[in-house]
mmCIF file of C-alpha atoms in Angstrom:
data_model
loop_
_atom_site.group_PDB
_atom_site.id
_atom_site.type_symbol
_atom_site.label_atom_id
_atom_site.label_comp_id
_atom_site.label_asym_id
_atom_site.label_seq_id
_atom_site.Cartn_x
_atom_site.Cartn_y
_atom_site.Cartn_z
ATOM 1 C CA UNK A 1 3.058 -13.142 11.932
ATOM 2 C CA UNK A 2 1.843 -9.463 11.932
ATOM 3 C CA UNK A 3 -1.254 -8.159 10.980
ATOM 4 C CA UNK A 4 -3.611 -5.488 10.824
ATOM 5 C CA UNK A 5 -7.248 -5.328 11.766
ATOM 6 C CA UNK A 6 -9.599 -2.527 10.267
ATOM 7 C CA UNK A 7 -13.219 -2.285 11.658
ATOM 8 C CA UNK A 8 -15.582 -1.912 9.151
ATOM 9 C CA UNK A 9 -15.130 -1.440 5.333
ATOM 10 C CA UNK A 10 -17.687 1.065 4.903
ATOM 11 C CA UNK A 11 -18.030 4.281 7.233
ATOM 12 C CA UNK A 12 -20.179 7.708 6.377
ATOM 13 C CA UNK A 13 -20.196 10.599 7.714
ATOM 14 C CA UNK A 14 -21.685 14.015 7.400
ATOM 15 C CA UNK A 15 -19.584 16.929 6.043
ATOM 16 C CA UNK A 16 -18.119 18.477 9.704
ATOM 17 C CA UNK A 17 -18.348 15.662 11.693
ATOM 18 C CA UNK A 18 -15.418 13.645 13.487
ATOM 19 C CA UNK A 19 -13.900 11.061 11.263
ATOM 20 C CA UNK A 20 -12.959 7.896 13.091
ATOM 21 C CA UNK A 21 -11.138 5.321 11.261
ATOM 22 C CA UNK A 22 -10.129 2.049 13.450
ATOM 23 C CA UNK A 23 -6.976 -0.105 13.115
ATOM 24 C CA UNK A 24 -5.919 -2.953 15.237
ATOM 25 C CA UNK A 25 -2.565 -4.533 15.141
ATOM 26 C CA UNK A 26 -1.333 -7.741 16.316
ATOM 27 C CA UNK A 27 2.384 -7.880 17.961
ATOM 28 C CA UNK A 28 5.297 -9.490 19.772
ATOM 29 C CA UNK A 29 7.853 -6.771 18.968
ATOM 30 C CA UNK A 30 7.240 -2.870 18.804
ATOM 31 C CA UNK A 31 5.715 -2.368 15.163
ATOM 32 C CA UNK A 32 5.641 0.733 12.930
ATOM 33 C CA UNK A 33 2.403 1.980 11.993
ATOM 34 C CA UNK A 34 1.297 3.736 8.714
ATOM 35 C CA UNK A 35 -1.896 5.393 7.128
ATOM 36 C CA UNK A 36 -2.608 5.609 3.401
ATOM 37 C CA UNK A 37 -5.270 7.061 1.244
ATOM 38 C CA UNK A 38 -6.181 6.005 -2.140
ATOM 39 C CA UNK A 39 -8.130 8.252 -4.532
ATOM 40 C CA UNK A 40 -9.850 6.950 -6.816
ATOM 41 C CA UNK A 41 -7.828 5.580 -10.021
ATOM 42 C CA UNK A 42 -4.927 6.757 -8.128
ATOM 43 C CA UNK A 43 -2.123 4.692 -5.927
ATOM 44 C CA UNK A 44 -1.532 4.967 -2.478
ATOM 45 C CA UNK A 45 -0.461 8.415 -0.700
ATOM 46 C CA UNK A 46 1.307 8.265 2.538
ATOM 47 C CA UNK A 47 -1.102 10.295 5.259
ATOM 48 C CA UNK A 48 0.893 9.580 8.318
ATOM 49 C CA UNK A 49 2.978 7.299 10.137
ATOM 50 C CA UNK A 50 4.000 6.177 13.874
ATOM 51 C CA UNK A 51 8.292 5.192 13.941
ATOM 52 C CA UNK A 52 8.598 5.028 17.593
ATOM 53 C CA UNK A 53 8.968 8.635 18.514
ATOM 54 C CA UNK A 54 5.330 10.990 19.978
ATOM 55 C CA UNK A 55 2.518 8.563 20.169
ATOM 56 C CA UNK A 56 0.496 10.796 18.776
ATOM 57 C CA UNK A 57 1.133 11.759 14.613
ATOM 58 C CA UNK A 58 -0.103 14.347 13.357
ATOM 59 C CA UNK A 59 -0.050 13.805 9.499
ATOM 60 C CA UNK A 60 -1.459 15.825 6.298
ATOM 61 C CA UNK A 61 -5.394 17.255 5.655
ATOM 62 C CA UNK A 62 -5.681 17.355 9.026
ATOM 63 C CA UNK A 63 -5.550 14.133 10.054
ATOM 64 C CA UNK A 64 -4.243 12.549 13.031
ATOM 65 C CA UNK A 65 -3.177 9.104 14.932
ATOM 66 C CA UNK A 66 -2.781 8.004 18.088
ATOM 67 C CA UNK A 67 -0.540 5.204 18.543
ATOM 68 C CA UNK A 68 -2.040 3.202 21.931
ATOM 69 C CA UNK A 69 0.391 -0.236 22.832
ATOM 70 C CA UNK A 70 -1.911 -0.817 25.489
ATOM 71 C CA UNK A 71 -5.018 -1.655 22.990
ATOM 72 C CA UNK A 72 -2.291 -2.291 19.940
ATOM 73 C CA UNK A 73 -4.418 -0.006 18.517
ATOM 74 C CA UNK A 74 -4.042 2.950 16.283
ATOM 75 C CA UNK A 75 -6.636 4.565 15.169
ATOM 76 C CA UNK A 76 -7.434 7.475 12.553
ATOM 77 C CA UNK A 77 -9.222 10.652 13.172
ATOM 78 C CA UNK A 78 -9.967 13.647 11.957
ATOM 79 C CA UNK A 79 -12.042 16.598 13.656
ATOM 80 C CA UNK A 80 -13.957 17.681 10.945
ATOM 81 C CA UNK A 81 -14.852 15.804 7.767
ATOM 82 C CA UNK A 82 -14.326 17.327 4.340
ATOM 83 C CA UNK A 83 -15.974 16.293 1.216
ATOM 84 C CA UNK A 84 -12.727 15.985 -0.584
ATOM 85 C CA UNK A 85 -11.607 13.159 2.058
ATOM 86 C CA UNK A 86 -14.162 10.652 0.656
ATOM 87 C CA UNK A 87 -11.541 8.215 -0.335
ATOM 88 C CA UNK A 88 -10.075 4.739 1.118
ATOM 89 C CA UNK A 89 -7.798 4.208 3.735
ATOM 90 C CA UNK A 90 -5.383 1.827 4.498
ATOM 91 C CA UNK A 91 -3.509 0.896 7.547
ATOM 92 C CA UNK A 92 -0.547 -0.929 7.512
ATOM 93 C CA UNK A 93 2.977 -2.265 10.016
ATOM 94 C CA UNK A 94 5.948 -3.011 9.795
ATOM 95 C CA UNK A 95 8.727 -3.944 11.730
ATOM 96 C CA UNK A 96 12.067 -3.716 11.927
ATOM 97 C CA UNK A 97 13.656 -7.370 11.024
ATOM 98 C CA UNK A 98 11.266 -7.400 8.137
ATOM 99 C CA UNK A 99 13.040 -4.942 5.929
ATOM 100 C CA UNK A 100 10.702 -2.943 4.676
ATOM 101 C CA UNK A 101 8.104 -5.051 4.043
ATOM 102 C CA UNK A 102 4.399 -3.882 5.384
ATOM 103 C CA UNK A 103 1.577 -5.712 5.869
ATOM 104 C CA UNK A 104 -1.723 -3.722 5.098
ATOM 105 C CA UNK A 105 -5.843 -4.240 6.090
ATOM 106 C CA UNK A 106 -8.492 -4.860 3.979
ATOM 107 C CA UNK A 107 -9.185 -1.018 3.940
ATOM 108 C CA UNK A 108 -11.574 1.266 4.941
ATOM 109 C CA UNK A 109 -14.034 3.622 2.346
ATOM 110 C CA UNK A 110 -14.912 6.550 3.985
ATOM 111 C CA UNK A 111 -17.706 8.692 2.507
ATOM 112 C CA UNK A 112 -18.473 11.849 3.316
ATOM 113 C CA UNK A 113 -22.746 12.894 3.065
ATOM 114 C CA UNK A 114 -23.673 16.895 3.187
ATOM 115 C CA UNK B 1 10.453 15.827 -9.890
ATOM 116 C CA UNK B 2 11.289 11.918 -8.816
ATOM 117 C CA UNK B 3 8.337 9.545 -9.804
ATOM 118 C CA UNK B 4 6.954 6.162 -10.091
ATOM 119 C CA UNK B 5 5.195 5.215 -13.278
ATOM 120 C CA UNK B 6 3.827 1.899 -14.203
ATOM 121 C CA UNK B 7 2.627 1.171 -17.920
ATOM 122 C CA UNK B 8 0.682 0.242 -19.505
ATOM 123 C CA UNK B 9 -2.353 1.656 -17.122
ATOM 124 C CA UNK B 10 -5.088 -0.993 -18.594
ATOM 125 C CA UNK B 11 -4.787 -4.293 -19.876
ATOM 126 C CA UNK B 12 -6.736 -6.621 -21.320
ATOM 127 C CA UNK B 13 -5.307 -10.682 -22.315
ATOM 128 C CA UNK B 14 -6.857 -13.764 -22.687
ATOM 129 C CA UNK B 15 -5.972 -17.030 -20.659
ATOM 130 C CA UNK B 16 -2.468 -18.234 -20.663
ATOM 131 C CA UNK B 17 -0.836 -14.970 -22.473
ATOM 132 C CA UNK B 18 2.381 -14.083 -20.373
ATOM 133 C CA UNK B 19 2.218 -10.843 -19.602
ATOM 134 C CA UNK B 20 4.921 -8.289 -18.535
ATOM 135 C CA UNK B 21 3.751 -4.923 -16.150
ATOM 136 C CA UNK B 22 5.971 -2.254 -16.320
ATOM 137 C CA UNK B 23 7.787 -0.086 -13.087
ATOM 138 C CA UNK B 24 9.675 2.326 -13.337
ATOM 139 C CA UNK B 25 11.042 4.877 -10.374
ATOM 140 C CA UNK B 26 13.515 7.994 -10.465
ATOM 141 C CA UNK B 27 13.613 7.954 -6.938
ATOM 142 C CA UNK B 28 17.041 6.012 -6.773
ATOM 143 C CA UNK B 29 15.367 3.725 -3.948
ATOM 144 C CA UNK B 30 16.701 0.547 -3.112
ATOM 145 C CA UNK B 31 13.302 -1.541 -2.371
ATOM 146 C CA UNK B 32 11.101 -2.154 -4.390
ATOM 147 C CA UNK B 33 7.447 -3.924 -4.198
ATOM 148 C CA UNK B 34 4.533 -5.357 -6.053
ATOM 149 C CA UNK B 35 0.819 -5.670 -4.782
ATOM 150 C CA UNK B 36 -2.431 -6.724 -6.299
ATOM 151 C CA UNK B 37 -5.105 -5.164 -5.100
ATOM 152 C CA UNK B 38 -8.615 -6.965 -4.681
ATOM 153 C CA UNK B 39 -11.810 -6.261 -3.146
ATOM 154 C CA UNK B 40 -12.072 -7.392 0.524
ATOM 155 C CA UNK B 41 -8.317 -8.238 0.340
ATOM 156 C CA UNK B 42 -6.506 -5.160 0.469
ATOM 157 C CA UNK B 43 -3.146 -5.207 -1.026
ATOM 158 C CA UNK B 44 -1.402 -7.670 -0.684
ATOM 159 C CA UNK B 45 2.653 -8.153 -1.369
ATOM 160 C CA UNK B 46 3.625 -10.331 -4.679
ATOM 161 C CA UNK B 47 7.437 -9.708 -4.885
ATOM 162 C CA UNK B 48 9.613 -7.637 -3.523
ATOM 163 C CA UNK B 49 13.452 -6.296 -4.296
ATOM 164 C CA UNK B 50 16.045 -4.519 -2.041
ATOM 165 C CA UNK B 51 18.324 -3.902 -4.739
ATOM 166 C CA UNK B 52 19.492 -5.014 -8.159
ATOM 167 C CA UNK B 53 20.026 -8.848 -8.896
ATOM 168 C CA UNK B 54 18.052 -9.217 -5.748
ATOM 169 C CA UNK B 55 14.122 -10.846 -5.903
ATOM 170 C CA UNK B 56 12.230 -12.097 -2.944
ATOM 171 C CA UNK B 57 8.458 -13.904 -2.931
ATOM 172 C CA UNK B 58 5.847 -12.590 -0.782
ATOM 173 C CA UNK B 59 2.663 -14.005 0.120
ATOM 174 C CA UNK B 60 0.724 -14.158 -2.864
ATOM 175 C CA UNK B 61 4.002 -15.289 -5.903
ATOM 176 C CA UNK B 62 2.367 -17.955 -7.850
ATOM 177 C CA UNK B 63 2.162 -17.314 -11.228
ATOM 178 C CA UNK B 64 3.838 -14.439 -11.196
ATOM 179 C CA UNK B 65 7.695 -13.278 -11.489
ATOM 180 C CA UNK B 66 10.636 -10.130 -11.332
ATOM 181 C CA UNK B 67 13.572 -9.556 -12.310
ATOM 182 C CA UNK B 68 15.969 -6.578 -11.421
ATOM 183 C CA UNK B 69 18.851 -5.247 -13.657
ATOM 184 C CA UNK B 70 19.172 -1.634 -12.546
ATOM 185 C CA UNK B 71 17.862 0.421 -9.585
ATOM 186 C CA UNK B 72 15.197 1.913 -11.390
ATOM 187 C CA UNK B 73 12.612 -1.200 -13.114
ATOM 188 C CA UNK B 74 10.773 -4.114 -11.447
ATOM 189 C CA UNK B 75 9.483 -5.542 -14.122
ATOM 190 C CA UNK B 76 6.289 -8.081 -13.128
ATOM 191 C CA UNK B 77 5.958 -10.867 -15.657
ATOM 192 C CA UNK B 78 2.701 -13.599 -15.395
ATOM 193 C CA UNK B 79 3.862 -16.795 -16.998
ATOM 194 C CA UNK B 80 0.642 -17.770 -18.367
ATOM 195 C CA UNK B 81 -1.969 -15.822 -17.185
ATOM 196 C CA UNK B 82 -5.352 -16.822 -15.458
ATOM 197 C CA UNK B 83 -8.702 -15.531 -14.541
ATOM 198 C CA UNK B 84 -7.994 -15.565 -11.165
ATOM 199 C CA UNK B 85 -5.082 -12.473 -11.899
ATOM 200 C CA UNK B 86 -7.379 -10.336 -13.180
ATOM 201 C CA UNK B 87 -6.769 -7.440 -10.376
ATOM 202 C CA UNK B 88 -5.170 -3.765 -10.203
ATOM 203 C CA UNK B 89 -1.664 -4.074 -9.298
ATOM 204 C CA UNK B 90 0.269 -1.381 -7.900
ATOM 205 C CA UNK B 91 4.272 -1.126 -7.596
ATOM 206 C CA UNK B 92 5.853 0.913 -5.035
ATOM 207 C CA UNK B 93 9.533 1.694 -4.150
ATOM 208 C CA UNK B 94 11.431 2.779 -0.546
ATOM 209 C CA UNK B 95 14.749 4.220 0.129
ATOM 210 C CA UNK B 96 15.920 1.612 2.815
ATOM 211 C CA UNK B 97 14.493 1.295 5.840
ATOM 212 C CA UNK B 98 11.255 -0.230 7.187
ATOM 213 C CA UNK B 99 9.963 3.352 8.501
ATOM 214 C CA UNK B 100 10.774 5.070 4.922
ATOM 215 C CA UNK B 101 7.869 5.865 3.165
ATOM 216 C CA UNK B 102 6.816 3.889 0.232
ATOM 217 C CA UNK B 103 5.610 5.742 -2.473
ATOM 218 C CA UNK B 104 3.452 3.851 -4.884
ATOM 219 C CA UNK B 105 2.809 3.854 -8.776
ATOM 220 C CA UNK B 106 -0.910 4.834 -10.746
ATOM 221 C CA UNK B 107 -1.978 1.268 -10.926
ATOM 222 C CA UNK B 108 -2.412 -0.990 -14.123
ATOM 223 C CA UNK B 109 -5.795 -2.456 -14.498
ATOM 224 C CA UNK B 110 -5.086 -6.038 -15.674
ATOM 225 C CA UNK B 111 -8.451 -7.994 -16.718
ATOM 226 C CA UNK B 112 -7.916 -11.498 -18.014
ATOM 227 C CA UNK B 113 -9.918 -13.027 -20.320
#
């Protein structure tokens, strides 16, 4: 069955530094690979996803992922951390055979310290 | 602009109420899904639909049920609610395929009683 892996519920950083949000995913066949962000009291906005194509997304506020098979691994970062990206993040896959289905992690709260 | 609403945003019921959560989307997408969201749990997928007339169970269905007449409402109905529902639940729609985008609804705060 596939799953997704997140490392650590709770990261802070200070405003400027590197943001580095993990995801792990477990695999027989090639997955698809997706990052959300939830607000709070809001629902889900797609950041970024991984369908295949460059390994490495580039998706919107400046974050970025890097798709790596060989530690089925994909991993969120973001050079510089803005107050305004205190938020939580979700990874999730899919594949294709499962129609659209995803499967997400437990999420990620990122908050961001002056 | 297209959108997905859900209504009513907060709800409160006591123990064995059914209870119906509203979706509604103006994207003309063909999937449709339902999550509850909990703390250390994620979301996590209650029922899904790829089109109208058609209803699938996903991990977490108990106690809970859809229906879909037209493209645009997934209507989530909770026979007879319990404690252990109380949760935010969050419906989201796709065009087709697994790498389209799902764009999800507010949220409706469901607290029962």
């Amino acid at each position: 069955a596939q799953s997704v892996t997140q490392l650590g519920s709770h990261v802070s950083v200070s405003e400027g530094a590197l943001v580095l949000l993990r995801c792990n995913y477990s695999s027989s066949v090639p997955p698809y690979l997706f990052w959300y962000v939830q607000y709070p009291n809001q629902g889900l906005q797609l950041l970024l996803k991984y369908t295949s194509a460059a390994t490495l997304v580039k998706g919107i506020n400046g974050f970025e992922a890097e798709f790596k098979k060989s530690e089925t691994s994909f991993h969120l970062t973001k050079p510089s951390a803005h107050m305004s990206d205190a938020a939580e993040y979700f990874c999730a896959v899919g594949y294709t055979g499962t129609a659209s289905k995803l499967t997400f992690g437990t999420g990620t709260r990122l908050q961001v310290t002056l | 602009d297209a959108e997905i609403t859900q209504s009513p945003r907060h709800k409160i019921t006591e123990t064995g109420r059914q209870v119906t959560l509203a979706c509604h989307q103006t994207w003309n997408h063909n999937n449709m899904f339902w999550y509850r969201q909990d703390l250390g749990h994620g979301l996590r997928l209650i029922h899904y639909s790829y089109g109208v007339h058609d209803t699938n169970k996903g991990e977490v269905s108990d106690g809970y049920s859809v229906s879909r007449s037209n493209t645009e409402d997934l209507p989530l109905t909770l026979e007879s609610a319990a404690s252990s529902q109380t949760s935010v639940y969050f419906c989201a729609s796709s065009y087709d395929h697994t790498t389209d985008t799902q764009y999800f609804g507010p949220g409706t705060r469901l607290t029962v009683l």
